Amino acid sequence: MLKKQTVWLLTMLSLVVVLSVYYVTAPKDMNDSVAFMNDQTKTNDGKEKAKGDAAVQETEAKGEKVTSSIASDDVFTALRLQIEDQRSRLRDQLNAVVASTSATAEQKSEAMDKIQQLEALAEKEATLETLIKSKGGYEDVLVRADGDTVRVTVKAKTSSKQAANEIIQLVKSELKDMQDIAVEFQPTK
């Protein structure tokens, strides 16, 4: 009887250790969102097409065309989800390198550094979006940093060179190493 208890205790302890290792190496920002959107829509004959400001989906119902449009708010949301999905996949790959037994310590260290850079970049993008919205009074802002380029899309009633310059200065103050900054204004409806 004592041997069975010992085996059971060792099994439970090993389970606790395995779960602890999983918890420590698991990504911190698990995305639990249920719905996913895509900014490309399909027509009834299966061809995909992408629209600039708003995506349009057409279907035929009893010989009539029924058209529905997705507002530009949804386009901003879809782009945010797409960026988050790409970064989540990259983060998963980097976490796999960190958890790998065949990776060297240097590779694991580089992967951890890249994970931290991704998290810092996402945080700075969110900060910039909030800062630009509050300072400019814009309806919506999307900041996308990729490599050494930053693309800022602003939903505003009017656009001006002065407003674009202020946005560029805000981005430069927050992301000092970025030199290629593009600002795009989208009209509100």
Coordinates of C-alpha atoms in Angstrom, one line a residue:
M1 CA 0.0 0.0 0.0
L2 CA 2.9 2.4 0.8
K3 CA 4.4 1.8 -2.6
K4 CA 1.1 2.8 -4.4
Q5 CA 0.9 6.0 -2.3
T6 CA 4.5 6.8 -3.2
V7 CA 3.9 6.3 -6.9
W8 CA 0.7 8.4 -6.7
L9 CA 2.6 11.2 -4.9
L10 CA 5.4 11.2 -7.4
T11 CA 2.9 11.3 -10.3
M12 CA 1.1 14.2 -8.8
L13 CA 4.3 16.1 -8.1
S14 CA 5.5 15.5 -11.7
L15 CA 2.2 16.8 -12.9
V16 CA 2.6 19.9 -10.8
V17 CA 6.1 20.5 -12.2
V18 CA 4.9 20.0 -15.8
L19 CA 2.0 22.4 -15.3
S20 CA 4.3 25.0 -13.7
V21 CA 6.7 24.8 -16.6
Y22 CA 3.9 25.3 -19.0
Y23 CA 2.5 28.2 -17.1
V24 CA 5.9 29.9 -17.0
T25 CA 6.6 29.4 -20.7
A26 CA 3.1 30.1 -22.0
P27 CA 2.5 33.5 -23.7
K28 CA 1.3 36.2 -21.3
D29 CA -1.3 37.8 -23.6
M30 CA -3.5 35.0 -24.7
N31 CA -6.0 36.2 -27.2
D32 CA -9.4 34.7 -26.3
S33 CA -11.4 36.6 -28.9
V34 CA -14.1 34.5 -30.6
A35 CA -14.9 36.4 -33.8
F36 CA -12.4 37.2 -36.5
M37 CA -13.0 39.6 -39.4
N38 CA -11.3 39.8 -42.8
D39 CA -11.2 43.0 -44.8
Q40 CA -11.5 41.1 -48.0
T41 CA -15.0 40.0 -49.0
K42 CA -16.3 37.4 -51.5
T43 CA -18.8 37.9 -54.2
N44 CA -21.4 35.3 -55.0
D45 CA -19.2 33.7 -57.7
G46 CA -16.3 33.1 -55.2
K47 CA -13.9 35.8 -56.4
E48 CA -12.3 37.9 -53.7
K49 CA -12.0 41.6 -53.9
A50 CA -10.8 44.3 -51.5
K51 CA -12.2 47.9 -51.4
G52 CA -10.2 50.9 -50.2
D53 CA -12.3 52.5 -47.5
A54 CA -15.3 50.2 -47.0
A55 CA -15.7 46.6 -48.0
V56 CA -18.8 45.7 -50.0
Q57 CA -20.4 42.3 -50.2
E58 CA -22.9 41.4 -52.8
T59 CA -25.2 38.5 -53.0
E60 CA -28.1 37.6 -55.3
A61 CA -31.4 36.9 -53.7
K62 CA -34.3 35.9 -56.0
G63 CA -32.8 37.8 -59.0
E64 CA -32.1 41.0 -57.0
K65 CA -28.8 42.3 -55.8
V66 CA -28.5 42.9 -52.1
T67 CA -25.6 45.1 -51.1
S68 CA -24.3 45.6 -47.6
S69 CA -21.3 47.7 -46.7
I70 CA -19.0 47.5 -43.7
A71 CA -18.2 50.9 -42.2
S72 CA -14.6 52.1 -42.0
D73 CA -14.7 51.6 -38.2
D74 CA -14.9 47.9 -39.0
V75 CA -12.0 48.2 -41.4
F76 CA -9.9 49.7 -38.6
T77 CA -11.0 46.9 -36.3
A78 CA -10.2 44.3 -39.0
L79 CA -6.8 45.7 -39.5
R80 CA -6.1 45.7 -35.7
L81 CA -7.2 42.1 -35.5
Q82 CA -5.0 41.2 -38.5
I83 CA -2.0 42.9 -36.9
E84 CA -2.7 41.2 -33.6
D85 CA -3.0 37.8 -35.3
Q86 CA 0.3 38.2 -37.2
R87 CA 2.1 39.2 -34.0
S88 CA 0.5 36.4 -32.0
R89 CA 1.7 33.8 -34.6
L90 CA 5.2 35.3 -34.4
R91 CA 5.1 35.3 -30.6
D92 CA 4.1 31.6 -30.7
Q93 CA 7.0 30.8 -32.9
L94 CA 9.4 32.7 -30.6
N95 CA 7.9 30.9 -27.5
A96 CA 8.5 27.6 -29.3
V97 CA 12.1 28.5 -29.7
V98 CA 12.4 29.5 -26.0
A99 CA 10.7 26.2 -24.9
S100 CA 12.8 24.1 -27.4
T101 CA 15.3 21.7 -25.9
S102 CA 17.4 21.8 -29.1
A103 CA 17.8 25.6 -29.2
T104 CA 21.0 27.1 -27.8
A105 CA 21.0 29.5 -24.9
E106 CA 21.9 32.3 -27.4
Q107 CA 18.9 31.5 -29.6
K108 CA 16.6 31.4 -26.6
S109 CA 17.9 34.7 -25.4
E110 CA 17.4 36.3 -28.9
A111 CA 13.9 34.9 -29.0
M112 CA 13.1 36.4 -25.5
D113 CA 14.5 39.7 -26.6
K114 CA 12.3 39.7 -29.7
I115 CA 9.2 38.8 -27.6
Q116 CA 10.0 41.8 -25.3
Q117 CA 10.5 44.1 -28.4
L118 CA 7.1 42.9 -29.8
E119 CA 5.3 43.6 -26.5
A120 CA 7.0 47.0 -26.2
L121 CA 6.1 48.0 -29.8
A122 CA 2.5 47.0 -29.3
E123 CA 2.4 49.1 -26.1
K124 CA 3.9 52.1 -27.8
E125 CA 1.5 51.8 -30.7
A126 CA -1.5 51.8 -28.3
T127 CA 0.0 54.7 -26.4
L128 CA 0.5 56.7 -29.7
E129 CA -3.1 55.9 -30.8
T130 CA -4.5 57.2 -27.5
L131 CA -2.2 60.3 -27.5
I132 CA -3.0 61.2 -31.1
K133 CA -6.8 60.7 -30.5
S134 CA -6.7 62.9 -27.4
K135 CA -4.5 65.7 -28.8
G136 CA -6.1 66.0 -32.2
G137 CA -9.6 65.1 -31.2
Y138 CA -9.8 62.5 -34.0
E139 CA -12.5 59.9 -34.2
D140 CA -10.1 56.9 -34.7
V141 CA -6.4 56.3 -35.2
L142 CA -4.5 53.3 -36.3
V143 CA -0.7 53.1 -35.8
R144 CA 1.2 50.3 -37.5
A145 CA 5.0 49.9 -37.0
D146 CA 6.8 47.4 -39.2
G147 CA 10.6 47.3 -39.3
D148 CA 11.8 50.9 -39.5
T149 CA 8.5 52.3 -41.0
V150 CA 5.5 53.6 -39.2
R151 CA 2.1 54.1 -40.9
V152 CA -0.5 56.2 -39.1
T153 CA -4.0 56.2 -40.4
V154 CA -6.3 58.9 -39.0
K155 CA -10.0 59.1 -39.4
A156 CA -10.7 62.9 -39.4
K157 CA -13.2 65.4 -40.8
T158 CA -10.4 67.5 -42.3
S159 CA -6.8 66.9 -43.1
S160 CA -3.9 69.4 -43.1
K161 CA -0.2 69.4 -43.4
Q162 CA 0.1 71.0 -40.0
A163 CA -1.9 68.1 -38.4
A164 CA 0.2 65.5 -40.2
N165 CA 3.4 67.2 -39.1
E166 CA 2.2 67.3 -35.4
I167 CA 1.4 63.5 -35.7
I168 CA 4.9 62.8 -37.2
Q169 CA 6.5 64.7 -34.3
L170 CA 4.4 62.7 -31.7
V171 CA 5.5 59.5 -33.4
K172 CA 9.2 60.6 -33.4
S173 CA 9.0 61.5 -29.7
E174 CA 7.6 58.1 -28.8
L175 CA 9.5 55.9 -31.3
K176 CA 12.9 57.6 -31.6
D177 CA 14.6 55.1 -34.0
M178 CA 11.8 55.3 -36.6
Q179 CA 12.6 57.7 -39.5
D180 CA 10.1 56.6 -42.2
I181 CA 6.7 57.8 -40.9
A182 CA 3.7 58.1 -43.2
V183 CA 0.4 59.8 -42.1
E184 CA -2.8 59.0 -44.0
F185 CA -6.1 60.8 -43.4
Q186 CA -9.4 59.0 -44.1
P187 CA -12.6 61.2 -44.2
T188 CA -15.3 60.5 -41.7
K189 CA -18.9 60.1 -42.9

